[in-house]
PDB file of C-alpha atoms in Angstrom:
ATOM      1  CA  MET A   1     102.502  96.560  89.986  1.00  0.00           C
ATOM      2  CA  ALA A   2      98.872  97.748  90.501  1.00  0.00           C
ATOM      3  CA  ILE A   3      98.210  98.870  93.810  1.00  0.00           C
ATOM      4  CA  THR A   4      94.639 100.458  93.581  1.00  0.00           C
ATOM      5  CA  ARG A   5      91.402  99.178  91.936  1.00  0.00           C
ATOM      6  CA  PHE A   6      90.820 101.320  88.743  1.00  0.00           C
ATOM      7  CA  ASP A   7      87.359 103.005  88.544  1.00  0.00           C
ATOM      8  CA  PRO A   8      87.001 104.452  84.964  1.00  0.00           C
ATOM      9  CA  MET A   9      83.547 105.983  85.897  1.00  0.00           C
ATOM     10  CA  HIS A  10      84.883 107.962  88.781  1.00  0.00           C
ATOM     11  CA  GLU A  11      86.797 110.417  86.495  1.00  0.00           C
ATOM     12  CA  MET A  12      83.617 110.874  84.421  1.00  0.00           C
ATOM     13  CA  ARG A  13      81.449 111.489  87.423  1.00  0.00           C
ATOM     14  CA  THR A  14      84.015 113.838  88.725  1.00  0.00           C
ATOM     15  CA  LEU A  15      84.146 115.779  85.431  1.00  0.00           C
ATOM     16  CA  ALA A  16      80.408 116.002  85.397  1.00  0.00           C
ATOM     17  CA  ARG A  17      80.294 117.281  88.861  1.00  0.00           C
ATOM     18  CA  ARG A  18      82.848 120.009  88.142  1.00  0.00           C
ATOM     19  CA  MET A  19      81.092 121.284  84.930  1.00  0.00           C
ATOM     20  CA  GLU A  20      77.827 121.437  86.788  1.00  0.00           C
ATOM     21  CA  ARG A  21      79.219 123.551  89.332  1.00  0.00           C
ATOM     22  CA  ALA A  22      80.958 125.779  86.933  1.00  0.00           C
ATOM     23  CA  PHE A  23      77.669 126.707  85.219  1.00  0.00           C
ATOM     24  CA  GLU A  24      75.500 126.505  88.255  1.00  0.00           C
ATOM     25  CA  PRO A  25      75.832 130.414  89.114  1.00  0.00           C
ATOM     26  CA  LEU A  26      74.304 130.908  85.473  1.00  0.00           C
ATOM     27  CA  ILE A  27      71.491 128.637  85.976  1.00  0.00           C
ATOM     28  CA  ASN A  28      70.489 128.419  89.509  1.00  0.00           C
ATOM     29  CA  THR A  29      69.466 131.988  90.528  1.00  0.00           C
ATOM     30  CA  MET A  30      67.102 130.679  93.350  1.00  0.00           C
ATOM     31  CA  GLU A  31      69.915 129.930  95.792  1.00  0.00           C
ATOM     32  CA  PRO A  32      71.503 132.874  97.668  1.00  0.00           C
ATOM     33  CA  TYR A  33      74.821 133.803  95.964  1.00  0.00           C
ATOM     34  CA  GLY A  34      74.188 131.100  93.328  1.00  0.00           C
ATOM     35  CA  LEU A  35      75.708 128.256  95.679  1.00  0.00           C
ATOM     36  CA  ASP A  36      74.259 124.862  96.036  1.00  0.00           C
ATOM     37  CA  VAL A  37      74.916 123.714  99.600  1.00  0.00           C
ATOM     38  CA  ALA A  38      73.024 120.146  99.159  1.00  0.00           C
ATOM     39  CA  GLU A  39      75.543 118.915  96.261  1.00  0.00           C
ATOM     40  CA  ARG A  40      78.948 117.387  97.378  1.00  0.00           C
ATOM     41  CA  GLU A  41      81.405 115.174  95.699  1.00  0.00           C
ATOM     42  CA  GLU A  42      81.743 111.593  96.738  1.00  0.00           C
ATOM     43  CA  ILE A  43      84.145 111.035  99.568  1.00  0.00           C
ATOM     44  CA  TYR A  44      87.296 109.663  98.599  1.00  0.00           C
ATOM     45  CA  PRO A  45      90.321 110.960 100.873  1.00  0.00           C
ATOM     46  CA  ARG A  46      93.405 111.748  98.994  1.00  0.00           C
ATOM     47  CA  VAL A  47      96.172 109.166  99.204  1.00  0.00           C
ATOM     48  CA  ASP A  48      99.665 108.714  98.327  1.00  0.00           C
ATOM     49  CA  VAL A  49     101.126 105.305  97.794  1.00  0.00           C
ATOM     50  CA  TYR A  50     104.798 104.554  97.516  1.00  0.00           C
ATOM     51  CA  GLU A  51     107.178 101.635  97.705  1.00  0.00           C
ATOM     52  CA  ASP A  52     110.772 101.106  98.965  1.00  0.00           C
ATOM     53  CA  VAL A  53     112.820  98.012  99.235  1.00  0.00           C
ATOM     54  CA  ASN A  54     111.280  96.820 102.590  1.00  0.00           C
ATOM     55  CA  GLU A  55     107.510  97.997 102.236  1.00  0.00           C
ATOM     56  CA  ILE A  56     104.535  99.720 100.623  1.00  0.00           C
ATOM     57  CA  ILE A  57     103.348 102.793 102.480  1.00  0.00           C
ATOM     58  CA  ILE A  58      99.827 104.248 101.970  1.00  0.00           C
ATOM     59  CA  ARG A  59      99.580 107.908 103.142  1.00  0.00           C
ATOM     60  CA  ALA A  60      96.081 109.044 103.585  1.00  0.00           C
ATOM     61  CA  ASP A  61      94.853 112.653 104.249  1.00  0.00           C
ATOM     62  CA  LEU A  62      92.207 112.303 107.075  1.00  0.00           C
ATOM     63  CA  PRO A  63      91.942 116.053 108.472  1.00  0.00           C
ATOM     64  CA  GLY A  64      89.799 116.379 111.502  1.00  0.00           C
ATOM     65  CA  LEU A  65      89.269 112.576 111.946  1.00  0.00           C
ATOM     66  CA  GLU A  66      90.138 110.689 115.005  1.00  0.00           C
ATOM     67  CA  ARG A  67      91.606 107.179 115.227  1.00  0.00           C
ATOM     68  CA  LYS A  68      88.455 105.860 116.619  1.00  0.00           C
ATOM     69  CA  ASN A  69      86.520 106.921 113.598  1.00  0.00           C
ATOM     70  CA  VAL A  70      88.860 105.009 111.061  1.00  0.00           C
ATOM     71  CA  GLU A  71      88.984 101.567 110.414  1.00  0.00           C
ATOM     72  CA  LEU A  72      91.641  99.313 108.354  1.00  0.00           C
ATOM     73  CA  ILE A  73      90.677  95.705 107.106  1.00  0.00           C
ATOM     74  CA  VAL A  74      93.595  93.445 105.442  1.00  0.00           C
ATOM     75  CA  GLU A  75      91.608  90.617 103.695  1.00  0.00           C
ATOM     76  CA  GLU A  76      92.933  88.266 100.970  1.00  0.00           C
ATOM     77  CA  GLY A  77      94.805  90.462  98.538  1.00  0.00           C
ATOM     78  CA  THR A  78      93.118  93.732  99.467  1.00  0.00           C
ATOM     79  CA  LEU A  79      93.414  96.419 102.142  1.00  0.00           C
ATOM     80  CA  THR A  80      90.225  98.578 102.880  1.00  0.00           C
ATOM     81  CA  LEU A  81      90.507 101.886 104.654  1.00  0.00           C
ATOM     82  CA  ARG A  82      87.129 102.813 105.962  1.00  0.00           C
ATOM     83  CA  GLY A  83      85.679 105.639 108.398  1.00  0.00           C
ATOM     84  CA  GLU A  84      83.177 108.419 109.258  1.00  0.00           C
ATOM     85  CA  ARG A  85      83.529 112.217 109.419  1.00  0.00           C
ATOM     86  CA  HIS A  86      80.900 113.574 111.499  1.00  0.00           C
ATOM     87  CA  LEU A  87      79.491 117.220 111.160  1.00  0.00           C
ATOM     88  CA  GLU A  88      81.235 119.186 114.013  1.00  0.00           C
ATOM     89  CA  ARG A  89      78.462 121.571 114.853  1.00  0.00           C
ATOM     90  CA  GLU A  90      74.664 120.857 114.725  1.00  0.00           C
ATOM     91  CA  ASP A  91      73.644 124.004 112.755  1.00  0.00           C
ATOM     92  CA  LYS A  92      71.048 123.710 110.288  1.00  0.00           C
ATOM     93  CA  ARG A  93      72.375 123.310 106.575  1.00  0.00           C
ATOM     94  CA  GLU A  94      70.176 126.321 105.517  1.00  0.00           C
ATOM     95  CA  ASN A  95      72.339 128.697 107.568  1.00  0.00           C
ATOM     96  CA  TYR A  96      75.417 127.711 105.318  1.00  0.00           C
ATOM     97  CA  ARG A  97      76.281 129.545 102.255  1.00  0.00           C
ATOM     98  CA  ARG A  98      78.894 127.048 101.114  1.00  0.00           C
ATOM     99  CA  VAL A  99      79.817 123.493 102.167  1.00  0.00           C
ATOM    100  CA  GLU A 100      83.244 122.178 100.761  1.00  0.00           C
ATOM    101  CA  CYS A 101      84.243 119.942 103.743  1.00  0.00           C
ATOM    102  CA  TRP A 102      83.062 116.306 103.387  1.00  0.00           C
ATOM    103  CA  TYR A 103      81.178 114.570 105.961  1.00  0.00           C
ATOM    104  CA  GLY A 104      79.829 111.075 106.125  1.00  0.00           C
ATOM    105  CA  ASN A 105      81.079 107.526 105.354  1.00  0.00           C
ATOM    106  CA  PHE A 106      84.070 106.614 103.184  1.00  0.00           C
ATOM    107  CA  ALA A 107      86.020 103.689 101.915  1.00  0.00           C
ATOM    108  CA  ARG A 108      88.980 103.151  99.825  1.00  0.00           C
ATOM    109  CA  THR A 109      90.198  99.690  98.808  1.00  0.00           C
ATOM    110  CA  PHE A 110      93.799  98.845  97.658  1.00  0.00           C
ATOM    111  CA  SER A 111      94.844  95.755  95.839  1.00  0.00           C
ATOM    112  CA  LEU A 112      97.843  94.188  97.545  1.00  0.00           C
ATOM    113  CA  PRO A 113     100.509  92.217  95.773  1.00  0.00           C
ATOM    114  CA  PRO A 114     101.028  88.500  96.918  1.00  0.00           C
ATOM    115  CA  THR A 115     104.537  89.572  98.346  1.00  0.00           C
ATOM    116  CA  ILE A 116     103.354  91.380 101.392  1.00  0.00           C
ATOM    117  CA  ASP A 117     103.500  90.041 104.823  1.00  0.00           C
ATOM    118  CA  ARG A 118      99.819  90.535 106.167  1.00  0.00           C
ATOM    119  CA  GLU A 119     100.555  89.895 109.489  1.00  0.00           C
ATOM    120  CA  LYS A 120     102.954  92.836 110.066  1.00  0.00           C
ATOM    121  CA  VAL A 121     100.783  95.504 108.597  1.00  0.00           C
ATOM    122  CA  ARG A 122     100.735  98.429 110.889  1.00  0.00           C
ATOM    123  CA  ALA A 123      99.331 101.955 110.832  1.00  0.00           C
ATOM    124  CA  GLU A 124      99.801 105.259 112.795  1.00  0.00           C
ATOM    125  CA  MET A 125      98.075 108.511 112.598  1.00  0.00           C
ATOM    126  CA  ARG A 126      99.579 111.911 113.146  1.00  0.00           C
ATOM    127  CA  GLU A 127      98.194 115.236 112.754  1.00  0.00           C
ATOM    128  CA  GLY A 128      95.349 113.984 110.500  1.00  0.00           C
ATOM    129  CA  VAL A 129      97.547 111.941 108.362  1.00  0.00           C
ATOM    130  CA  LEU A 130      97.256 108.136 108.315  1.00  0.00           C
ATOM    131  CA  TYR A 131     100.272 106.156 107.652  1.00  0.00           C
ATOM    132  CA  VAL A 132      99.981 102.348 106.779  1.00  0.00           C
ATOM    133  CA  HIS A 133     102.933 100.404 106.454  1.00  0.00           C
ATOM    134  CA  VAL A 134     102.578  97.110 104.562  1.00  0.00           C
ATOM    135  CA  PRO A 135     105.727  95.116 104.703  1.00  0.00           C
ATOM    136  CA  LYS A 136     107.087  92.728 102.161  1.00  0.00           C
ATOM    137  CA  ARG A 137     107.982  89.137 103.098  1.00  0.00           C
ATOM    138  CA  GLU A 138     111.662  88.240 103.310  1.00  0.00           C
ATOM    139  CA  GLY A 139     111.598  86.192 100.221  1.00  0.00           C
ATOM    140  CA  ALA A 140     110.053  89.037  98.298  1.00  0.00           C
ATOM    141  CA  LYS A 141     112.783  91.671  98.975  1.00  0.00           C
ATOM    142  CA  PRO A 142     115.487  92.121  96.467  1.00  0.00           C
ATOM    143  CA  ARG A 143     118.764  90.468  97.264  1.00  0.00           C
ATOM    144  CA  THR A 144     122.215  91.309  95.847  1.00  0.00           C
ATOM    145  CA  ILE A 145     124.152  88.285  94.360  1.00  0.00           C
ATOM    146  CA  THR A 146     128.102  88.656  94.647  1.00  0.00           C
ATOM    147  CA  ILE A 147     129.614  87.784  91.437  1.00  0.00           C
ATOM    148  CA  THR A 148     132.817  85.594  91.898  1.00  0.00           C
ATOM    149  CA  GLY A 149     135.734  85.069  89.803  1.00  0.00           C
TER     150      GLY A 149
END
């Protein structure tokens, strides 16, 4: 069962960025220490998706985010996780020597199977981790059949 939409170009873009960063110290000698503070990866919070008999659970790492900066939308067949992480300090970027933490808007969209109960989706956030519980409809849960004689 497919839970996420597949973006084949995402892996290629990630590989290209990693290769650029690997060779950057050799090529870019104008920046102090050979580090480029302007370039950063696309924002995709890391998620784990797992399933048990009763529900699908999406666990998203969102360190430093508050609930008010995160939005969940359940539409026909999809669940979208959206939000924004603000820069904590107003320092000018030229003072930084390395920026690896991500800031800005993000969005992740997950395909949902038709067996879920949209009305009972719930979410909780603890210590920078978002847990989205997507319950299955009663008719979709497995049922053990007793075999008689």
